Tab-separated table of C-alpha atoms in Angstrom:
chain	number	residue	atom	x	y	z
A	1	MET	CA	94.878	117.472	68.612
A	2	PRO	CA	92.719	120.134	66.939
A	3	LYS	CA	93.811	123.694	67.462
A	4	GLY	CA	92.132	125.846	70.086
A	5	MET	CA	91.078	123.141	72.578
A	6	SER	CA	91.378	125.725	75.382
A	7	LYS	CA	88.203	127.409	74.122
A	8	LEU	CA	86.138	124.408	75.265
A	9	GLN	CA	85.979	125.833	78.771
A	10	ASP	CA	82.970	123.742	79.822
A	11	LEU	CA	84.582	120.454	78.747
A	12	GLN	CA	84.422	117.912	81.601
A	13	PHE	CA	85.743	114.660	80.109
A	14	LEU	CA	88.813	114.161	77.939
A	15	SER	CA	90.378	110.707	77.848
A	16	ASN	CA	93.503	111.492	75.775
A	17	TYR	CA	95.373	114.618	74.775
A	18	VAL	CA	98.061	114.264	72.115
A	19	VAL	CA	100.435	117.220	72.272
A	20	GLY	CA	100.945	118.857	68.902
A	21	LYS	CA	103.998	120.634	67.513
A	22	HIS	CA	102.366	124.071	67.361
A	23	GLU	CA	101.333	126.479	70.086
A	24	GLU	CA	97.658	126.212	69.118
A	25	ASN	CA	97.582	122.475	69.884
A	26	GLY	CA	100.398	122.274	72.446
A	27	VAL	CA	100.240	121.221	76.055
A	28	GLY	CA	99.448	124.797	77.106
A	29	GLU	CA	95.943	124.398	75.710
A	30	LEU	CA	95.066	122.220	78.707
A	31	GLY	CA	95.481	125.200	81.019
A	32	GLY	CA	92.129	126.646	80.023
A	33	LEU	CA	90.172	123.429	80.690
A	34	ALA	CA	89.482	124.069	84.363
A	35	ASN	CA	86.408	121.823	84.541
A	36	LEU	CA	88.113	118.582	83.470
A	37	HIS	CA	87.772	115.626	85.807
A	38	GLY	CA	88.097	111.867	85.591
A	39	SER	CA	91.052	110.310	83.749
A	40	LEU	CA	93.367	112.071	81.305
A	41	CYS	CA	96.284	110.647	79.328
A	42	ILE	CA	98.789	113.157	77.914
A	43	GLU	CA	100.863	111.804	75.029
A	44	LYS	CA	103.743	113.083	72.871
A	45	LEU	CA	105.134	115.559	75.382
A	46	GLU	CA	108.373	115.447	73.406
A	47	ASN	CA	106.646	117.500	70.698
A	48	LYS	CA	106.722	120.449	73.065
A	49	VAL	CA	110.489	120.415	73.445
A	50	ARG	CA	111.509	118.917	70.097
A	51	ILE	CA	113.353	116.017	71.783
A	52	VAL	CA	115.659	118.279	73.810
A	53	ILE	CA	115.951	115.931	76.787
A	54	PRO	CA	117.131	118.432	79.466
A	55	LYS	CA	113.935	120.461	78.911
A	56	LEU	CA	111.578	117.521	79.478
A	57	LYS	CA	111.827	117.987	83.244
A	58	ASP	CA	110.797	121.636	82.793
A	59	VAL	CA	107.707	120.610	80.817
A	60	LEU	CA	106.683	117.978	83.370
A	61	ASP	CA	107.411	120.400	86.205
A	62	LYS	CA	105.003	122.973	84.789
A	63	LEU	CA	102.159	120.469	84.479
A	64	HIS	CA	101.575	120.483	88.251
A	65	PRO	CA	98.287	118.504	88.394
A	66	HIS	CA	95.475	119.444	90.756
A	67	LYS	CA	95.931	118.443	94.410
A	68	ASN	CA	92.923	116.105	94.192
A	69	LEU	CA	94.798	113.821	91.781
A	70	LYS	CA	94.164	110.148	92.666
A	71	GLU	CA	96.203	108.218	90.086
A	72	LEU	CA	99.325	109.163	88.150
A	73	ARG	CA	101.028	107.155	85.408
A	74	ILE	CA	104.155	108.360	83.621
A	75	PHE	CA	105.517	106.213	80.792
A	76	ARG	CA	108.765	106.540	78.817
A	77	TYR	CA	109.892	109.732	80.529
A	78	ARG	CA	113.241	110.741	79.021
A	79	GLY	CA	114.420	113.293	81.554
A	80	THR	CA	117.226	112.580	84.002
A	81	MET	CA	115.224	113.501	87.129
A	82	PHE	CA	111.553	113.783	87.992
A	83	PRO	CA	110.128	117.129	89.101
A	84	ASP	CA	109.640	117.690	92.830
A	85	TRP	CA	105.843	117.762	92.693
A	86	VAL	CA	105.642	114.043	91.837
A	87	GLY	CA	106.175	113.076	95.489
A	88	GLN	CA	104.835	116.102	97.345
A	89	PRO	CA	102.790	115.254	100.486
A	90	SER	CA	100.155	117.789	99.386
A	91	TYR	CA	98.875	115.134	96.958
A	92	ASN	CA	97.054	113.531	99.852
A	93	ASN	CA	94.490	111.769	97.626
A	94	MET	CA	96.966	109.978	95.380
A	95	THR	CA	96.562	106.215	95.809
A	96	THR	CA	98.223	104.792	92.665
A	97	LEU	CA	101.521	105.776	91.050
A	98	VAL	CA	103.108	104.068	88.033
A	99	LEU	CA	106.523	105.174	86.758
A	100	ARG	CA	107.704	103.095	83.824
A	101	GLY	CA	110.428	103.499	81.247
A	102	GLY	CA	112.640	106.262	82.684
A	103	ARG	CA	115.664	105.113	80.726
A	104	ASN	CA	117.660	108.330	81.353
A	105	CYS	CA	116.755	108.734	85.041
A	106	TRP	CA	119.617	108.060	87.412
A	107	VAL	CA	117.686	108.569	90.660
A	108	LEU	CA	114.170	107.688	91.786
A	109	PRO	CA	111.927	110.509	92.976
A	110	SER	CA	111.133	110.935	96.678
A	111	LEU	CA	107.812	109.182	97.171
A	112	GLY	CA	107.780	108.091	100.810
A	113	GLN	CA	105.805	111.083	102.058
A	114	LEU	CA	102.729	110.597	99.854
A	115	PRO	CA	100.234	109.989	102.667
A	116	SER	CA	97.605	107.914	100.842
A	117	LEU	CA	99.730	106.022	98.308
A	118	LYS	CA	98.658	102.368	98.228
A	119	VAL	CA	99.992	101.016	94.900
A	120	LEU	CA	103.448	101.784	93.475
A	121	TRP	CA	104.946	100.381	90.255
A	122	LEU	CA	108.553	101.179	89.300
A	123	ALA	CA	109.823	99.638	86.059
A	124	ARG	CA	112.592	99.927	83.466
A	125	PHE	CA	114.831	102.539	85.040
A	126	ASP	CA	117.964	101.514	83.177
A	127	MET	CA	120.417	103.855	84.923
A	128	VAL	CA	119.293	103.669	88.554
A	129	LYS	CA	121.938	101.859	90.627
A	130	LYS	CA	120.695	102.587	94.128
A	131	ILE	CA	117.465	103.065	96.027
A	132	GLY	CA	118.745	105.511	98.604
A	133	ALA	CA	117.502	107.565	101.528
A	134	GLU	CA	116.001	110.168	99.172
A	135	PHE	CA	113.451	107.560	98.069
A	136	TYR	CA	111.924	107.667	101.560
A	137	LYS	CA	112.194	111.411	102.317
A	138	ALA	CA	112.880	114.438	100.212
A	139	ASP	CA	115.893	115.585	102.247
A	140	GLY	CA	117.520	112.156	102.144
A	141	THR	CA	117.809	111.960	105.943
A	142	HIS	CA	116.613	109.474	108.552
A	143	HIS	CA	115.281	112.035	111.056
A	144	HIS	CA	112.690	110.459	113.308
A	145	HIS	CA	110.531	113.562	113.696
A	146	GLN	CA	109.165	113.090	110.167
A	147	VAL	CA	106.221	110.810	109.451
A	148	THR	CA	106.725	107.110	108.693
A	149	PRO	CA	107.690	106.669	105.017
A	150	PHE	CA	105.190	104.872	102.796
A	151	ARG	CA	102.794	104.603	105.707
A	152	SER	CA	99.789	103.595	103.540
A	153	LEU	CA	101.501	101.548	100.800
A	154	LYS	CA	100.090	98.049	100.297
A	155	PHE	CA	101.585	96.968	96.952
A	156	LEU	CA	105.108	97.619	95.638
A	157	ASP	CA	106.493	96.228	92.372
A	158	ILE	CA	110.087	96.884	91.275
A	159	PHE	CA	110.560	95.425	87.813
A	160	TYR	CA	113.267	95.250	85.165
A	161	MET	CA	115.900	97.532	86.659
A	162	GLY	CA	119.011	96.046	85.117
A	163	CYS	CA	121.576	98.247	86.890
A	164	LEU	CA	120.046	98.298	90.370
A	165	GLU	CA	122.703	97.089	92.808
A	166	GLU	CA	121.644	98.315	96.235
A	167	TRP	CA	118.523	99.037	98.238
A	168	GLU	CA	119.648	101.123	101.180
A	169	SER	CA	118.117	100.240	104.538
A	170	PHE	CA	116.147	102.855	106.437
A	171	GLU	CA	117.693	102.960	109.880
A	172	CYS	CA	115.048	103.251	112.577
A	173	SER	CA	113.218	101.239	115.213
A	174	ASP	CA	110.532	98.738	114.235
A	175	ALA	CA	107.875	101.179	115.438
A	176	HIS	CA	108.951	103.749	112.804
A	177	ALA	CA	109.954	101.346	110.024
A	178	PRO	CA	108.777	102.238	106.503
A	179	PHE	CA	106.099	100.202	104.732
A	180	PRO	CA	104.075	99.347	107.892
A	181	GLN	CA	101.033	98.297	105.788
A	182	LEU	CA	102.820	96.704	102.831
A	183	GLU	CA	101.139	93.391	101.924
A	184	THR	CA	102.787	92.535	98.592
A	185	LEU	CA	106.404	93.141	97.563
A	186	GLN	CA	107.574	92.044	94.105
A	187	ILE	CA	111.172	92.430	92.910
A	188	GLN	CA	111.710	91.014	89.437
A	189	CYS	CA	114.406	91.121	86.752
A	190	CYS	CA	117.011	92.965	88.827
A	191	PRO	CA	120.049	90.780	88.020
A	192	GLU	CA	122.636	93.030	89.737
A	193	LEU	CA	120.784	93.552	93.016
A	194	ARG	CA	122.980	92.399	95.893
A	195	GLY	CA	122.232	94.604	98.872
A	196	ASP	CA	119.730	94.569	101.676
A	197	LEU	CA	115.968	94.636	101.541
A	198	PRO	CA	113.712	96.395	104.055
A	199	THR	CA	114.367	94.700	107.393
A	200	PHE	CA	110.892	94.618	108.944
A	201	LEU	CA	107.569	94.335	107.105
A	202	PRO	CA	104.901	93.585	109.725
A	203	SER	CA	101.962	93.339	107.285
A	204	LEU	CA	103.674	91.478	104.435
A	205	LYS	CA	101.699	88.520	103.081
A	206	GLN	CA	103.391	87.972	99.714
A	207	LEU	CA	107.057	88.334	98.768
A	208	ILE	CA	108.086	87.539	95.189
A	209	MET	CA	111.698	87.737	94.015
A	210	ALA	CA	112.386	86.482	90.497
A	211	ASP	CA	115.350	86.745	88.108
A	212	CYS	CA	117.566	88.340	90.747
A	213	SER	CA	120.526	86.008	90.255
A	214	GLN	CA	123.027	87.913	92.438
A	215	LEU	CA	120.762	88.452	95.401
A	216	SER	CA	122.366	87.366	98.662
A	217	CYS	CA	120.768	88.917	101.702
A	218	TYR	CA	118.481	88.343	104.653
A	219	LEU	CA	114.798	88.333	103.845
A	220	PRO	CA	112.653	90.852	105.708
A	221	ARG	CA	111.167	89.843	109.018
A	222	ALA	CA	107.554	89.230	108.066
A	223	PRO	CA	105.495	87.601	110.832
A	224	ILE	CA	102.328	86.921	108.781
A	225	ILE	CA	103.788	86.036	105.358
A	226	ARG	CA	101.791	83.420	103.424
A	227	ASP	CA	103.286	83.422	99.913
A	228	LEU	CA	107.046	83.390	99.245
A	229	SER	CA	108.980	83.169	95.968
A	230	ILE	CA	112.764	83.377	96.200
A	231	CYS	CA	115.743	82.981	93.918
A	232	GLY	CA	119.344	84.084	93.767
A	233	LYS	CA	122.578	82.898	95.314
A	234	GLN	CA	121.225	82.708	98.840
A	235	ALA	CA	118.367	84.789	100.171
A	236	LYS	CA	118.683	83.930	103.846
A	237	ILE	CA	115.668	83.313	106.007
A	238	GLN	CA	115.859	85.377	109.177
A	239	GLU	CA	113.033	84.955	111.680
A	240	LEU	CA	110.714	84.053	108.829
A	241	PRO	CA	107.706	82.111	110.142
A	242	LEU	CA	107.879	79.063	107.890
A	243	SER	CA	105.066	77.557	109.905
A	244	MET	CA	102.713	80.201	108.431
A	245	LEU	CA	103.674	79.718	104.771
A	246	GLU	CA	101.029	78.377	102.406
A	247	THR	CA	102.759	78.839	99.030
A	248	LEU	CA	106.507	78.572	98.364
A	249	ARG	CA	108.463	78.873	95.095
A	250	VAL	CA	112.231	78.274	95.211
A	251	ASN	CA	114.699	78.683	92.345
A	252	GLY	CA	118.364	77.654	92.253
A	253	GLU	CA	120.279	74.770	93.791
A	254	GLN	CA	121.823	76.777	96.630
A	255	GLN	CA	118.504	78.357	97.479
A	256	VAL	CA	116.672	75.023	97.479
A	257	LYS	CA	119.278	73.517	99.805
A	258	TYR	CA	119.108	76.496	102.138
A	259	VAL	CA	115.303	76.370	102.337
A	260	PHE	CA	115.219	72.636	103.028
A	261	ASP	CA	117.824	73.099	105.755
A	262	ALA	CA	115.608	75.762	107.312
A	263	MET	CA	112.642	73.415	107.127
A	264	THR	CA	114.474	70.847	109.246
A	265	ARG	CA	114.437	73.419	112.064
A	266	THR	CA	110.928	74.776	111.483
A	267	GLN	CA	108.334	72.527	109.891
A	268	PRO	CA	106.029	74.472	107.505
A	269	ALA	CA	102.826	72.984	108.854
A	270	SER	CA	100.545	75.055	106.592
A	271	LEU	CA	102.444	74.664	103.302
A	272	THR	CA	100.065	73.435	100.581
A	273	GLU	CA	101.810	74.507	97.354
A	274	LEU	CA	105.501	74.118	96.466
A	275	THR	CA	107.433	74.841	93.254
A	276	ILE	CA	111.101	73.873	92.870
A	277	SER	CA	113.058	74.937	89.805
A	278	ASP	CA	116.615	74.915	88.433
A	279	CYS	CA	117.953	72.389	90.938
A	280	SER	CA	120.401	69.562	90.259
A	281	SER	CA	119.283	67.296	93.101
A	282	ALA	CA	118.576	63.705	92.027
A	283	SER	CA	115.771	62.807	94.421
A	284	LEU	CA	114.433	65.723	96.551
A	285	GLU	CA	113.636	63.300	99.358
A	286	GLU	CA	112.852	66.187	101.731
A	287	VAL	CA	109.537	66.748	99.966
A	288	SER	CA	108.084	63.615	101.555
A	289	GLN	CA	108.244	65.284	104.991
A	290	LEU	CA	105.842	68.076	104.012
A	291	LYS	CA	102.702	66.523	105.449
A	292	SER	CA	100.289	69.299	104.404
A	293	LEU	CA	101.488	69.591	100.782
A	294	ARG	CA	98.776	69.323	98.119
A	295	PHE	CA	100.334	70.800	94.951
A	296	LEU	CA	103.913	70.177	93.825
A	297	SER	CA	105.670	71.461	90.683
A	298	ILE	CA	109.246	70.563	89.740
A	299	VAL	CA	110.734	72.468	86.820
A	300	MET	CA	114.101	72.219	85.052
A	301	CYS	CA	115.783	69.762	87.407
A	302	PRO	CA	117.968	67.841	84.914
A	303	LYS	CA	119.294	65.211	87.341
A	304	LEU	CA	116.007	64.316	89.008
A	305	HIS	CA	115.204	60.629	88.557
A	306	SER	CA	112.891	59.837	91.490
A	307	ILE	CA	110.844	61.513	94.156
A	308	ARG	CA	108.926	60.488	97.245
A	309	VAL	CA	105.826	62.514	97.932
A	310	PRO	CA	103.577	62.839	101.004
A	311	ALA	CA	100.200	61.131	101.068
A	312	SER	CA	98.474	64.515	101.200
A	313	LEU	CA	99.587	65.422	97.653
A	314	ARG	CA	96.797	65.901	95.114
A	315	GLU	CA	98.566	67.353	92.059
A	316	LEU	CA	102.068	66.835	90.692
A	317	ARG	CA	103.709	68.591	87.742
A	318	ILE	CA	107.095	67.540	86.353
A	319	ILE	CA	108.424	69.861	83.620
A	320	ASP	CA	111.780	69.696	81.800
A	321	CYS	CA	113.244	66.890	83.909
A	322	PRO	CA	114.543	64.532	81.173
A	323	LEU	CA	115.923	61.800	83.484
A	324	PHE	CA	112.680	61.338	85.348
A	325	ALA	CA	111.476	57.939	84.050
A	326	MET	CA	108.071	57.893	82.399
A	327	THR	CA	106.742	54.801	84.116
A	328	GLN	CA	104.186	54.000	86.749
A	329	HIS	CA	105.275	55.095	90.219
A	330	LEU	CA	103.887	53.905	93.533
A	331	LYS	CA	104.882	55.917	96.577
A	332	LYS	CA	103.031	55.119	99.782
A	333	GLY	CA	100.285	53.504	97.711
A	334	ASN	CA	99.420	56.568	95.638
A	335	CYS	CA	99.202	55.811	91.936
A	336	TYR	CA	99.809	58.489	89.375
A	337	ALA	CA	100.440	58.557	85.651
A	338	ARG	CA	102.636	60.805	83.533
A	339	LEU	CA	102.449	61.431	79.810
A	340	LEU	CA	105.149	62.798	77.546
A	341	ASP	CA	104.197	66.262	76.351
A	342	THR	CA	103.778	66.024	72.587
A	343	ASP	CA	105.266	69.504	72.176
A	344	SER	CA	108.454	68.740	74.059
A	345	SER	CA	111.003	65.926	74.147
A	346	ASN	CA	111.753	66.384	77.851
A	347	GLN	CA	108.527	67.535	79.473
A	348	THR	CA	106.077	65.313	81.306
A	349	LEU	CA	102.545	66.228	82.294
A	350	GLN	CA	100.205	64.961	84.983
A	351	VAL	CA	96.748	63.984	83.775
A	352	GLY	CA	94.027	64.186	86.410
A	353	THR	CA	94.011	64.336	90.190
A	354	TYR	CA	96.913	62.840	92.096
A	355	GLY	CA	95.897	59.582	93.789
A	356	HIS	CA	93.081	58.944	91.309
A	357	LEU	CA	94.946	58.492	88.019
A	358	ALA	CA	94.903	55.371	85.892
A	359	PRO	CA	98.541	54.118	85.871
A	360	GLU	CA	98.213	52.504	82.457
A	361	LEU	CA	97.959	55.976	80.904
A	362	ALA	CA	101.682	56.376	81.553
A	363	HIS	CA	102.298	54.074	78.585
A	364	THR	CA	100.094	55.953	76.118
A	365	MET	CA	100.021	59.290	74.405
A	366	ARG	CA	96.241	59.616	74.572
A	367	VAL	CA	93.908	60.729	77.302
A	368	THR	CA	90.690	58.731	77.031
A	369	GLU	CA	87.514	58.127	79.002
A	370	LYS	CA	89.383	55.343	80.849
A	371	ARG	CA	90.920	58.067	82.989
A	372	ASP	CA	87.483	58.975	84.356
A	373	VAL	CA	86.384	55.336	84.754
A	374	TYR	CA	89.437	54.512	86.878
A	375	SER	CA	88.994	57.650	88.954
A	376	PHE	CA	85.331	56.798	89.514
A	377	GLY	CA	86.338	53.374	90.800
A	378	VAL	CA	88.759	54.931	93.287
A	379	VAL	CA	85.992	57.253	94.493
A	380	ALA	CA	83.636	54.280	94.892
A	381	LEU	CA	86.224	52.549	97.074
A	382	GLU	CA	86.578	55.732	99.101
A	383	ILE	CA	82.822	55.647	99.735
A	384	LEU	CA	83.110	52.117	101.129
A	385	MET	CA	86.302	52.661	103.094
A	386	GLY	CA	85.896	56.258	104.214
A	387	LYS	CA	89.440	57.058	103.069
A	388	HIS	CA	91.702	56.829	100.039
A	389	PRO	CA	92.387	53.107	99.234
A	390	LYS	CA	96.147	53.505	98.860
A	391	GLU	CA	97.069	50.780	101.385
A	392	LEU	CA	94.639	48.342	99.732
A	393	ILE	CA	96.086	48.990	96.272
A	394	LEU	CA	99.608	48.475	97.543
A	395	SER	CA	98.703	45.243	99.342
A	396	LEU	CA	97.071	43.844	96.201
A	397	LEU	CA	100.214	44.518	94.216
A	398	ASP	CA	102.493	42.945	96.798
A	399	SER	CA	100.403	39.979	97.898
A	400	SER	CA	99.235	36.794	96.190
A	401	ASN	CA	96.030	36.741	98.262
A	402	LYS	CA	93.307	38.334	96.124
A	403	ASN	CA	90.349	37.287	98.317
A	404	ILE	CA	88.962	40.388	100.035
A	405	MET	CA	85.901	40.499	102.286
A	406	VAL	CA	83.867	43.657	101.959
A	407	LYS	CA	83.244	43.709	105.710
A	408	ASP	CA	86.997	44.238	106.106
A	409	LEU	CA	86.879	47.240	103.818
A	410	LEU	CA	83.812	48.998	105.165
A	411	ASP	CA	84.225	52.272	107.026
A	412	SER	CA	83.768	51.455	110.714
A	413	ARG	CA	81.608	54.558	111.038
A	414	ILE	CA	78.927	52.997	108.778
A	415	ARG	CA	76.104	51.485	110.823
A	416	LEU	CA	75.219	47.868	109.951
A	417	PRO	CA	73.281	46.170	108.511
A	418	LEU	CA	73.931	47.997	105.254
A	419	CYS	CA	71.591	47.430	102.326
A	420	GLN	CA	73.129	44.416	100.578
A	421	SER	CA	71.958	45.390	97.107
A	422	ASP	CA	73.535	48.829	97.425
A	423	THR	CA	76.801	47.317	98.643
A	424	GLU	CA	76.819	44.788	95.805
A	425	ALA	CA	76.273	47.601	93.301
A	426	ILE	CA	79.195	49.621	94.660
A	427	VAL	CA	81.478	46.571	94.671
A	428	GLU	CA	80.534	45.805	91.077
A	429	VAL	CA	81.362	49.399	90.086
A	430	VAL	CA	84.758	49.004	91.754
A	431	LYS	CA	85.490	45.717	89.973
A	432	GLN	CA	84.467	47.068	86.586
A	433	SER	CA	86.266	50.391	87.005
A	434	LEU	CA	89.543	48.995	88.326
A	435	PRO	CA	90.156	45.846	86.262
A	436	PHE	CA	93.913	46.106	86.545
A	437	HIS	CA	93.830	45.693	90.296
A	438	PHE	CA	90.553	43.990	91.167
A	439	ALA	CA	89.720	41.528	88.397
A	440	GLU	CA	90.609	38.522	90.592
A	441	ILE	CA	88.941	39.723	93.785
A	442	THR	CA	86.276	37.326	95.069
A	443	VAL	CA	83.773	38.768	97.498
A	444	HIS	CA	82.977	36.045	100.102
A	445	GLN	CA	80.858	38.104	102.410
A	446	LEU	CA	79.150	41.416	101.862
A	447	ILE	CA	77.633	42.001	105.270
A	448	ALA	CA	78.927	40.647	108.563
């Protein structure tokens, strides 16, 4: 920065301050800018201490931002501990805190007493092995007379902490449990994490655990959870309301088996989206019992060769499952096509909406306008029948009788007489759009 910035005493906005190597453009120049407000990014703090790591804490300690600070982001801090002011309760306006890249830090700062903190990101602390009691309260105790830790926090992301092995539980009653308002908890890329997670999260709606291969623990009790992503050896479901889940992502053979076993006891009646990955099961027959499922993705399941899906399904994605045959499949009358991904020798892609795909596309490498024509024919049949024509399609494939009366197809809720010309037009659309199934259909009677 230019020398003598402290002389600009009326300066109100300064987006970035790059610390220089001389006193005239060092970090001390900020002390005279009492009217600054808004956002400020301070870079190159190491210039102040000439890369003497033990002194970095002293520099950060002396910064002591104003008590009205709302957001704080510290990147690539090289000290071994953070200064005490980072988590002081007097920062009662701080809502967002991002600490990223503390590669020399061996302990996280005490942050649980920040009264208004809503968003917390912790990432790339390479030496931290334990989230202990000091994370919740400065004295590292569990005394009940203190306020509830993290009482306003809504979002917590713990990312890329390669040495983290344990998250110590906070022992207290449910009424005083930390994180009472936490809605989203993400724990990613913590391969050594084995210990417990917080036991009770009453407001949690989304829990994401990814790349935590050693994790073996009970999941938090979360009565209103809607979105769950789990991996590891076996993250056990304890009092988790599966009936409330809407989105579920499961990784690992043991974890998939454990989740399906849990589903046999509690049917996830609201589950609409499911992703299964890294599983060696050959069929995944349990999926067919998920009556509300609409979106299904199966990724990296090398032994999978068949699957039965519920009639409610609308989209299916099969990725990196080399034994899954690329042919037309009919399950409960639903037709769908799969194409080989041209960029991969073992990836298949769905083309269009499940239940409305032209099966002949499974034998091509091109997506053409035929896809839309076939889908339009299915929709036309739905107009006549008032439902998806899966049973009709299946009966036409299995039966030699191709003579169908339109009066037998019409939705019973349609009041007769129906305009014959309109009905004839719809039937003609169906016959022209679905030649593979309806070319031999003879309409004997349009209106009863």
